[in-house]
């Protein structure tokens, strides 16, 4: 992830990360790559905006599920200390 800059202007650098949370967020072939991206964003001190899917037709699930499947180091580092925004159809 590119690092966030303090200056304004036309920069292609990331200022935030959007983390879409549904039943498949931390599963499958891309799970470790996602975890690395989240670690990099946290290391770069980028704000992470979390959107929690609630619609079961879009693989929505209860939030408790993420405490069972999220990599332990991210949990211990406080990934979910900030609230996720619920997504409803």
PDB file of C-alpha atoms in Angstrom:
ATOM      1  CA  UNK A   1       0.000   0.000   0.000  1.00  0.00           C
ATOM      2  CA  UNK A   2       1.262   3.479  -0.740  1.00  0.00           C
ATOM      3  CA  UNK A   3       1.765   5.582   2.337  1.00  0.00           C
ATOM      4  CA  UNK A   4      -0.583   8.405   3.104  1.00  0.00           C
ATOM      5  CA  UNK A   5       0.872  11.879   2.705  1.00  0.00           C
ATOM      6  CA  UNK A   6       0.277  14.855   4.951  1.00  0.00           C
ATOM      7  CA  UNK A   7       0.056  17.356   2.089  1.00  0.00           C
ATOM      8  CA  UNK A   8      -2.981  18.094   0.006  1.00  0.00           C
ATOM      9  CA  UNK A   9      -3.146  18.072  -3.744  1.00  0.00           C
ATOM     10  CA  UNK A  10      -3.499  15.514  -6.467  1.00  0.00           C
ATOM     11  CA  UNK A  11      -1.938  12.407  -4.997  1.00  0.00           C
ATOM     12  CA  UNK A  12      -2.531   8.810  -6.018  1.00  0.00           C
ATOM     13  CA  UNK A  13      -1.591   7.620  -2.543  1.00  0.00           C
ATOM     14  CA  UNK A  14      -4.157   5.872  -0.381  1.00  0.00           C
ATOM     15  CA  UNK A  15      -5.724   7.879   2.429  1.00  0.00           C
ATOM     16  CA  UNK A  16      -8.074   5.138   3.736  1.00  0.00           C
ATOM     17  CA  UNK A  17      -8.740   1.441   3.365  1.00  0.00           C
ATOM     18  CA  UNK A  18     -12.232   0.017   2.888  1.00  0.00           C
ATOM     19  CA  UNK A  19     -12.619  -3.428   4.449  1.00  0.00           C
ATOM     20  CA  UNK A  20     -15.823  -5.122   3.292  1.00  0.00           C
ATOM     21  CA  UNK A  21     -16.820  -7.746   5.845  1.00  0.00           C
ATOM     22  CA  UNK A  22     -18.975 -10.707   4.880  1.00  0.00           C
ATOM     23  CA  UNK A  23     -18.865 -14.462   5.459  1.00  0.00           C
ATOM     24  CA  UNK A  24     -16.081 -14.959   2.893  1.00  0.00           C
ATOM     25  CA  UNK A  25     -13.847 -12.023   3.889  1.00  0.00           C
ATOM     26  CA  UNK A  26     -11.223 -14.103   5.710  1.00  0.00           C
ATOM     27  CA  UNK A  27     -11.571 -17.329   3.728  1.00  0.00           C
ATOM     28  CA  UNK A  28     -10.341 -18.733   0.455  1.00  0.00           C
ATOM     29  CA  UNK A  29      -7.245 -18.157  -1.618  1.00  0.00           C
ATOM     30  CA  UNK A  30      -7.077 -14.409  -1.019  1.00  0.00           C
ATOM     31  CA  UNK A  31      -7.346 -14.489   2.762  1.00  0.00           C
ATOM     32  CA  UNK A  32      -3.630 -14.228   3.520  1.00  0.00           C
ATOM     33  CA  UNK A  33      -3.125 -11.516   0.890  1.00  0.00           C
ATOM     34  CA  UNK A  34      -5.990  -9.546   2.462  1.00  0.00           C
ATOM     35  CA  UNK A  35      -4.447  -9.969   5.908  1.00  0.00           C
ATOM     36  CA  UNK A  36      -1.138  -8.620   4.571  1.00  0.00           C
ATOM     37  CA  UNK A  37      -2.913  -5.615   3.040  1.00  0.00           C
ATOM     38  CA  UNK A  38      -4.668  -4.891   6.331  1.00  0.00           C
ATOM     39  CA  UNK A  39      -1.364  -5.206   8.218  1.00  0.00           C
ATOM     40  CA  UNK A  40       0.281  -2.808   5.756  1.00  0.00           C
ATOM     41  CA  UNK A  41      -2.576  -0.310   6.096  1.00  0.00           C
ATOM     42  CA  UNK A  42      -2.362  -0.443   9.882  1.00  0.00           C
ATOM     43  CA  UNK A  43       1.415  -0.083   9.747  1.00  0.00           C
ATOM     44  CA  UNK A  44       1.009   2.975   7.497  1.00  0.00           C
ATOM     45  CA  UNK A  45      -1.590   4.290   9.975  1.00  0.00           C
ATOM     46  CA  UNK A  46      -4.278   4.490   7.307  1.00  0.00           C
ATOM     47  CA  UNK A  47      -7.801   4.705   8.680  1.00  0.00           C
ATOM     48  CA  UNK A  48      -9.691   1.482   7.942  1.00  0.00           C
ATOM     49  CA  UNK A  49     -13.373   1.925   7.187  1.00  0.00           C
ATOM     50  CA  UNK A  50     -15.199  -1.342   7.784  1.00  0.00           C
ATOM     51  CA  UNK A  51     -18.509  -2.160   6.096  1.00  0.00           C
ATOM     52  CA  UNK A  52     -20.298  -5.125   7.670  1.00  0.00           C
ATOM     53  CA  UNK A  53     -22.644  -6.931   5.270  1.00  0.00           C
ATOM     54  CA  UNK A  54     -25.881  -8.053   6.889  1.00  0.00           C
ATOM     55  CA  UNK A  55     -27.820  -9.298   3.852  1.00  0.00           C
ATOM     56  CA  UNK A  56     -27.630 -13.116   3.797  1.00  0.00           C
ATOM     57  CA  UNK A  57     -28.047 -13.049   0.006  1.00  0.00           C
ATOM     58  CA  UNK A  58     -24.722 -11.198  -0.104  1.00  0.00           C
ATOM     59  CA  UNK A  59     -23.014 -13.558   2.357  1.00  0.00           C
ATOM     60  CA  UNK A  60     -23.920 -11.387   5.324  1.00  0.00           C
ATOM     61  CA  UNK A  61     -23.378 -12.816   8.786  1.00  0.00           C
ATOM     62  CA  UNK A  62     -23.379 -11.858  12.441  1.00  0.00           C
ATOM     63  CA  UNK A  63     -20.371  -9.806  13.517  1.00  0.00           C
ATOM     64  CA  UNK A  64     -19.315 -12.469  16.015  1.00  0.00           C
ATOM     65  CA  UNK A  65     -18.226 -14.592  13.022  1.00  0.00           C
ATOM     66  CA  UNK A  66     -15.268 -12.283  12.394  1.00  0.00           C
ATOM     67  CA  UNK A  67     -13.835 -12.925  15.845  1.00  0.00           C
ATOM     68  CA  UNK A  68     -13.632 -16.604  14.886  1.00  0.00           C
ATOM     69  CA  UNK A  69     -11.996 -16.228  11.458  1.00  0.00           C
ATOM     70  CA  UNK A  70      -9.866 -13.052  11.540  1.00  0.00           C
ATOM     71  CA  UNK A  71      -6.110 -13.671  11.886  1.00  0.00           C
ATOM     72  CA  UNK A  72      -5.240 -13.629  15.580  1.00  0.00           C
ATOM     73  CA  UNK A  73      -2.551 -10.953  15.265  1.00  0.00           C
ATOM     74  CA  UNK A  74      -5.056  -8.533  13.737  1.00  0.00           C
ATOM     75  CA  UNK A  75      -7.531  -9.221  16.536  1.00  0.00           C
ATOM     76  CA  UNK A  76      -4.843  -8.707  19.173  1.00  0.00           C
ATOM     77  CA  UNK A  77      -3.791  -5.475  17.450  1.00  0.00           C
ATOM     78  CA  UNK A  78      -7.327  -4.105  17.852  1.00  0.00           C
ATOM     79  CA  UNK A  79      -8.618  -4.251  14.278  1.00  0.00           C
ATOM     80  CA  UNK A  80     -12.232  -4.277  15.468  1.00  0.00           C
ATOM     81  CA  UNK A  81     -11.836  -1.683  18.209  1.00  0.00           C
ATOM     82  CA  UNK A  82     -13.541   0.817  15.892  1.00  0.00           C
ATOM     83  CA  UNK A  83     -17.098   0.155  14.843  1.00  0.00           C
ATOM     84  CA  UNK A  84     -17.966  -1.333  11.483  1.00  0.00           C
ATOM     85  CA  UNK A  85     -20.778   0.282   9.532  1.00  0.00           C
ATOM     86  CA  UNK A  86     -23.647  -2.131   8.891  1.00  0.00           C
ATOM     87  CA  UNK A  87     -24.734  -2.653   5.273  1.00  0.00           C
ATOM     88  CA  UNK A  88     -28.428  -3.363   4.762  1.00  0.00           C
ATOM     89  CA  UNK A  89     -30.209  -3.867   1.450  1.00  0.00           C
TER      90      UNK A  89
END
